[in-house]
CSV table of C-alpha atoms and ligand atoms in Angstrom, one decimal:
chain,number,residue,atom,x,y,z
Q,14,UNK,CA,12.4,35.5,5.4
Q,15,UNK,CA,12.9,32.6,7.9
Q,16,UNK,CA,14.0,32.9,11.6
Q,17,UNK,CA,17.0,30.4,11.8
Q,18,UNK,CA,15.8,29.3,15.8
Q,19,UNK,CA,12.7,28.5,14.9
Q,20,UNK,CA,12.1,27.8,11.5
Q,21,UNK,CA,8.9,30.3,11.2
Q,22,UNK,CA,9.0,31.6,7.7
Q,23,UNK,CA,7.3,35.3,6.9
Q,24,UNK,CA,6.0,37.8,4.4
Q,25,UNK,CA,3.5,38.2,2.2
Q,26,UNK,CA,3.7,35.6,-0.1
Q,27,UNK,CA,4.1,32.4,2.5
Q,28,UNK,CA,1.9,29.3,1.4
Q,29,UNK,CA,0.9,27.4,5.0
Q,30,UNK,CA,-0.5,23.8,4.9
Q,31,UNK,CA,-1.6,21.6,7.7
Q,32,UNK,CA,-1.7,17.9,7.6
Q,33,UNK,CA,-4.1,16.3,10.2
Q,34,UNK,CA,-4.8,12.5,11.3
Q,35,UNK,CA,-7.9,12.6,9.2
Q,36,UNK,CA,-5.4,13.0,6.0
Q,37,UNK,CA,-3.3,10.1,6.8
Q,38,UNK,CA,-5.5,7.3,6.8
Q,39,UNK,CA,-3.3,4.2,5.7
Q,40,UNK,CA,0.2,6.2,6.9
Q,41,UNK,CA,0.8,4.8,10.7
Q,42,UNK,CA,0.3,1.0,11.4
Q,43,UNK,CA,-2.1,0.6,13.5
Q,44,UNK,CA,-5.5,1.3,12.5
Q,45,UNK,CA,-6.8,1.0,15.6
Q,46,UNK,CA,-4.7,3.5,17.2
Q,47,UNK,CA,-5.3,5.6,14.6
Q,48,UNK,CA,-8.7,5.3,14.6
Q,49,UNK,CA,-8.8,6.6,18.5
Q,50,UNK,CA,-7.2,10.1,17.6
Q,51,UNK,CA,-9.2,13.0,16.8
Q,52,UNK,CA,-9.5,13.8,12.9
Q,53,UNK,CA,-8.6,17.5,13.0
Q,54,UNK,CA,-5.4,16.6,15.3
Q,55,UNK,CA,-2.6,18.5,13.6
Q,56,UNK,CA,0.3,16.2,12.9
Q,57,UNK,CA,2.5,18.5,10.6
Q,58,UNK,CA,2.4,21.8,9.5
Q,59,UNK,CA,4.2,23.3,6.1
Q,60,UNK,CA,4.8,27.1,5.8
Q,61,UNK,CA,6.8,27.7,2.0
Q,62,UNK,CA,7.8,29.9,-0.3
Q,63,UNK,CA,7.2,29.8,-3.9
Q,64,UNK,CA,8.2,32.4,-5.8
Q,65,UNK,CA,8.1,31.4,-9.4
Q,66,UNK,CA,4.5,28.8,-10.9
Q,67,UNK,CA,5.6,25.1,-9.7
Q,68,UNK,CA,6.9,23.7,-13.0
Q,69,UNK,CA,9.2,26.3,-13.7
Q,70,UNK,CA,12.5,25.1,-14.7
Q,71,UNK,CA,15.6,26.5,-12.8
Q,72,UNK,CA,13.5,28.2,-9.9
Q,73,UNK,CA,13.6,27.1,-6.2
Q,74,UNK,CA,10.8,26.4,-3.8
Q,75,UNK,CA,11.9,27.3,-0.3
Q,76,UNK,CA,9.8,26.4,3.1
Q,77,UNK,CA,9.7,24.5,6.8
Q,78,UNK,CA,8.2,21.7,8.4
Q,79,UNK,CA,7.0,21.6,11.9
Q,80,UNK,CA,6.1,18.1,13.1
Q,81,UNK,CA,4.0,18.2,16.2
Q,82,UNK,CA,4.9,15.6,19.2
Q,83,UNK,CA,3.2,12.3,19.3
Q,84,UNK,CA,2.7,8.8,17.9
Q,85,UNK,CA,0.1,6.5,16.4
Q,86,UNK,CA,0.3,3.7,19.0
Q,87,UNK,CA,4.1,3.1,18.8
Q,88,UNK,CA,5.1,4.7,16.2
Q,89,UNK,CA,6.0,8.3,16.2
Q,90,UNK,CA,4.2,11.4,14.4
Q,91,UNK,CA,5.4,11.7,10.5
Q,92,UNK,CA,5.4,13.4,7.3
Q,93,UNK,CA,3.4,11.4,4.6
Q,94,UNK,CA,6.5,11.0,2.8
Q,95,UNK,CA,7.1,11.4,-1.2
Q,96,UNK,CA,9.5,11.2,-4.2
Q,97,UNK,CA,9.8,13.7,-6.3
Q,98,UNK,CA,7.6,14.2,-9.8
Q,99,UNK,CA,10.8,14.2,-11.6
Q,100,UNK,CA,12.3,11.6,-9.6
Q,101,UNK,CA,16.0,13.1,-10.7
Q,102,UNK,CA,15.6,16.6,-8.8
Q,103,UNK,CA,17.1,16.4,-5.5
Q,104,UNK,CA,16.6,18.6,-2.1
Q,105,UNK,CA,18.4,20.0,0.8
Q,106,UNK,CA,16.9,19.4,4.1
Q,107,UNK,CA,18.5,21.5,7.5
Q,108,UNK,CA,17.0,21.0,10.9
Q,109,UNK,CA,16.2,23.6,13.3
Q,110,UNK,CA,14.5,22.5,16.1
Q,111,UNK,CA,13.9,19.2,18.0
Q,112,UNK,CA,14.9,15.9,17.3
Q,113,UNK,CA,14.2,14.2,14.3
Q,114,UNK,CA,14.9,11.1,11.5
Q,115,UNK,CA,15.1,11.7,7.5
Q,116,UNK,CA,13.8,8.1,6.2
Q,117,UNK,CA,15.8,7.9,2.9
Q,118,UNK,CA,14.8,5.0,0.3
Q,119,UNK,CA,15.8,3.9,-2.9
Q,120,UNK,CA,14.8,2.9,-5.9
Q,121,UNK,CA,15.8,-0.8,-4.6
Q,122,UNK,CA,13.6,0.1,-1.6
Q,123,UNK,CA,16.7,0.2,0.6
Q,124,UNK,CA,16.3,2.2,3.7
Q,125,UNK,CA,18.5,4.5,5.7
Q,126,UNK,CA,17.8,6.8,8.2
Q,127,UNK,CA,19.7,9.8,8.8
Q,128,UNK,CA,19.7,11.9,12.4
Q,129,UNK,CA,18.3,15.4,12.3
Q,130,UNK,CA,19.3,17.6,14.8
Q,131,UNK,CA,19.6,21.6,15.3
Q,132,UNK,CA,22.0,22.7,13.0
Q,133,UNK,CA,21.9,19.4,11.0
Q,134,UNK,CA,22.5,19.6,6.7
Q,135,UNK,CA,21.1,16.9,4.8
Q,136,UNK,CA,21.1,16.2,1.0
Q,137,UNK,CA,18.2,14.0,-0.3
Q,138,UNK,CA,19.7,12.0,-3.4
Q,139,UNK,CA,18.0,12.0,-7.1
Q,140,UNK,CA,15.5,8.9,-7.4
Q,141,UNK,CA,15.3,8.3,-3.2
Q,142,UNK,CA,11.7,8.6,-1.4
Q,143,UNK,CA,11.9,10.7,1.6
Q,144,UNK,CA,10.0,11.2,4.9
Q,145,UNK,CA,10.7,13.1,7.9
Q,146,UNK,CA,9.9,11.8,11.8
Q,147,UNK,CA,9.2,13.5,14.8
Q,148,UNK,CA,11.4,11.8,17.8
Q,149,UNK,CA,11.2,13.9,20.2
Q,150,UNK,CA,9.2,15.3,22.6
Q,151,UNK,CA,8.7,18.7,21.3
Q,152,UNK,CA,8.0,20.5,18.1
Q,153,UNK,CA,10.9,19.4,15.3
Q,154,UNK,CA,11.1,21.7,12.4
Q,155,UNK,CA,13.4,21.9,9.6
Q,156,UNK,CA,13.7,23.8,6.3
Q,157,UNK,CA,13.5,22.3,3.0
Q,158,UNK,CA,14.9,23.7,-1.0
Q,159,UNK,CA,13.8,21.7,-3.5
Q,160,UNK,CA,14.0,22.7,-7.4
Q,161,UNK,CA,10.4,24.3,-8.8
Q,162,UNK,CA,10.2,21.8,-11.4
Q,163,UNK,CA,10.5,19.0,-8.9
Q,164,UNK,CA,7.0,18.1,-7.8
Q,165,UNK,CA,5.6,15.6,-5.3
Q,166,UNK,CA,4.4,12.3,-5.9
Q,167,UNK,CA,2.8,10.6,-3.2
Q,168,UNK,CA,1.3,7.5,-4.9
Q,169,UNK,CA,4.0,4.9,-4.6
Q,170,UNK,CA,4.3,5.9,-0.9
Q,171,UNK,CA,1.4,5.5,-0.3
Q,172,UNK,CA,0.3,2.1,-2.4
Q,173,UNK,CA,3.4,0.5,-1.1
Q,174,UNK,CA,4.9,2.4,2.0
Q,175,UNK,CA,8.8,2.8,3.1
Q,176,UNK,CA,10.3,-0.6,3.6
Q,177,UNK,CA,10.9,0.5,7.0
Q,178,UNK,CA,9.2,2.6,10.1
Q,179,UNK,CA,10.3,4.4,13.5
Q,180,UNK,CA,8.9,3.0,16.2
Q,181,UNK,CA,9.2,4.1,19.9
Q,182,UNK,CA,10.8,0.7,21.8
Q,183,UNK,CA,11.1,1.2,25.4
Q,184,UNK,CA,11.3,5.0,25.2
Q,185,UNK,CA,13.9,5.2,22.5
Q,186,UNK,CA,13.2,5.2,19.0
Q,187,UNK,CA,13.7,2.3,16.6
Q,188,UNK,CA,14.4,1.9,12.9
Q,189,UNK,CA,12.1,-1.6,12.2
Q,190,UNK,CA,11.5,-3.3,8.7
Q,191,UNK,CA,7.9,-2.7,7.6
Q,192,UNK,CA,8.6,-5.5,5.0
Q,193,UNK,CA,10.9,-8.3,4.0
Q,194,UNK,CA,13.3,-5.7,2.2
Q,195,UNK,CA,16.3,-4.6,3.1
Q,196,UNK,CA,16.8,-2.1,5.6
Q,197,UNK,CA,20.2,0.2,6.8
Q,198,UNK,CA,20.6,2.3,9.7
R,18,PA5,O1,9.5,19.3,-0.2
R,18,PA5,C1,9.7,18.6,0.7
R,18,PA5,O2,10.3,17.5,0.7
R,18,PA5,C2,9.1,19.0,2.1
R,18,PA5,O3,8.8,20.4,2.1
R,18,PA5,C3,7.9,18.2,2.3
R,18,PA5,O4,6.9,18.4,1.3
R,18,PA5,C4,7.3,18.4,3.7
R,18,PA5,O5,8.2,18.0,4.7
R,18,PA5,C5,6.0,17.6,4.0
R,18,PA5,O6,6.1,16.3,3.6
R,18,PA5,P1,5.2,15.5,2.6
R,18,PA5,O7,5.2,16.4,1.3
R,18,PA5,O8,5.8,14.2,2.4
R,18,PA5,O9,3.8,15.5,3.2
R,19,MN,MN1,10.8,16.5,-1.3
């Protein structure tokens, strides 16, 4: 079960998994911010659902996000970011608390980013990378449904990043290039 204000999912079977700075080396930036913030800091937190072995074909994986506050120097708290296994499985993302971005890119590395905010529906397109950003001040959680044969890859993502990043510009977030590709928002 998951409570729709906050996102907290329940019951027996829920799988939880934290993400802290000292398992994102070569995510954020700037090293040397990064370097300054305390290893076990938790950045992101997953609480899911899986009711059938991943692999299984025609199954769905269910679960939420919660992205703590913060950044790394300028740029603001994130997930690690992935594209699927099978890269042709897509996902629905809906936001319950806080303020967030979805970082969408393409095959092409084209980026977009899309608002998330409570209430907010978002579908996450076959062959796109995905990330999620905190940009707020408080906790932002939202709930994910992905297909149990999907998988997550995080090589690519992390060999060759997202072509762009969210930085914090004079209080306000900001959609930058991280490279000389193209970049929407
Ligand atoms: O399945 C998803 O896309 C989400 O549940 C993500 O796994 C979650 O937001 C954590 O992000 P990542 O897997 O990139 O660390
Ligand atoms: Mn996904």
């Amino acid at each position: 079960m998951t409570d729709w204000l906050t996102g907290q999912v329940s019951g027996a079977e829920v799988v939880v998994s934290e993400r802290r700075i000292g398992d994102l080396a070569g995510v954020f930036a700037d090293a040397e911010a990064f370097a300054r913030l305390p290893a076990d800091r938790v950045v992101y937190r997953t609480e899911c659902i899986l009711g059938v072995p991943p692999g299984t074909v025609g199954g769905l994986f269910w679960g939420t996000t919660f992205i703590e506050p913060g950044t790394v120097g300028d740029e603001y708290f994130m997930t690690k970011g992935h594209i699927h296994a099978k890269p042709d499985r897509m996902e629905a993302y809906f936001t319950f608390c806080g303020a967030g971005l979805l970082l969408l890119m393409d095959a092409e590395r084209h980026c977009r980013a899309e608002r998330m905010t409570p209430g907010s529906t978002h579908l996450i397109p076959a062959f796109t990378a995905h990330r999620t950003v905190n940009i707020g001040e408080d906790v932002f959680s939202f709930g994910a449904c992905w297909p149990s044969d999907a998988g997550h890859a995080y090589q690519a993502i992390a060999d060759a990043g997202f072509a762009a990043r969210v930085v914090r510009s004079q209080g306000a977030p900001r959609v930058v290039p991280n490279e000389s590709t193209v970049c929407r928002h």
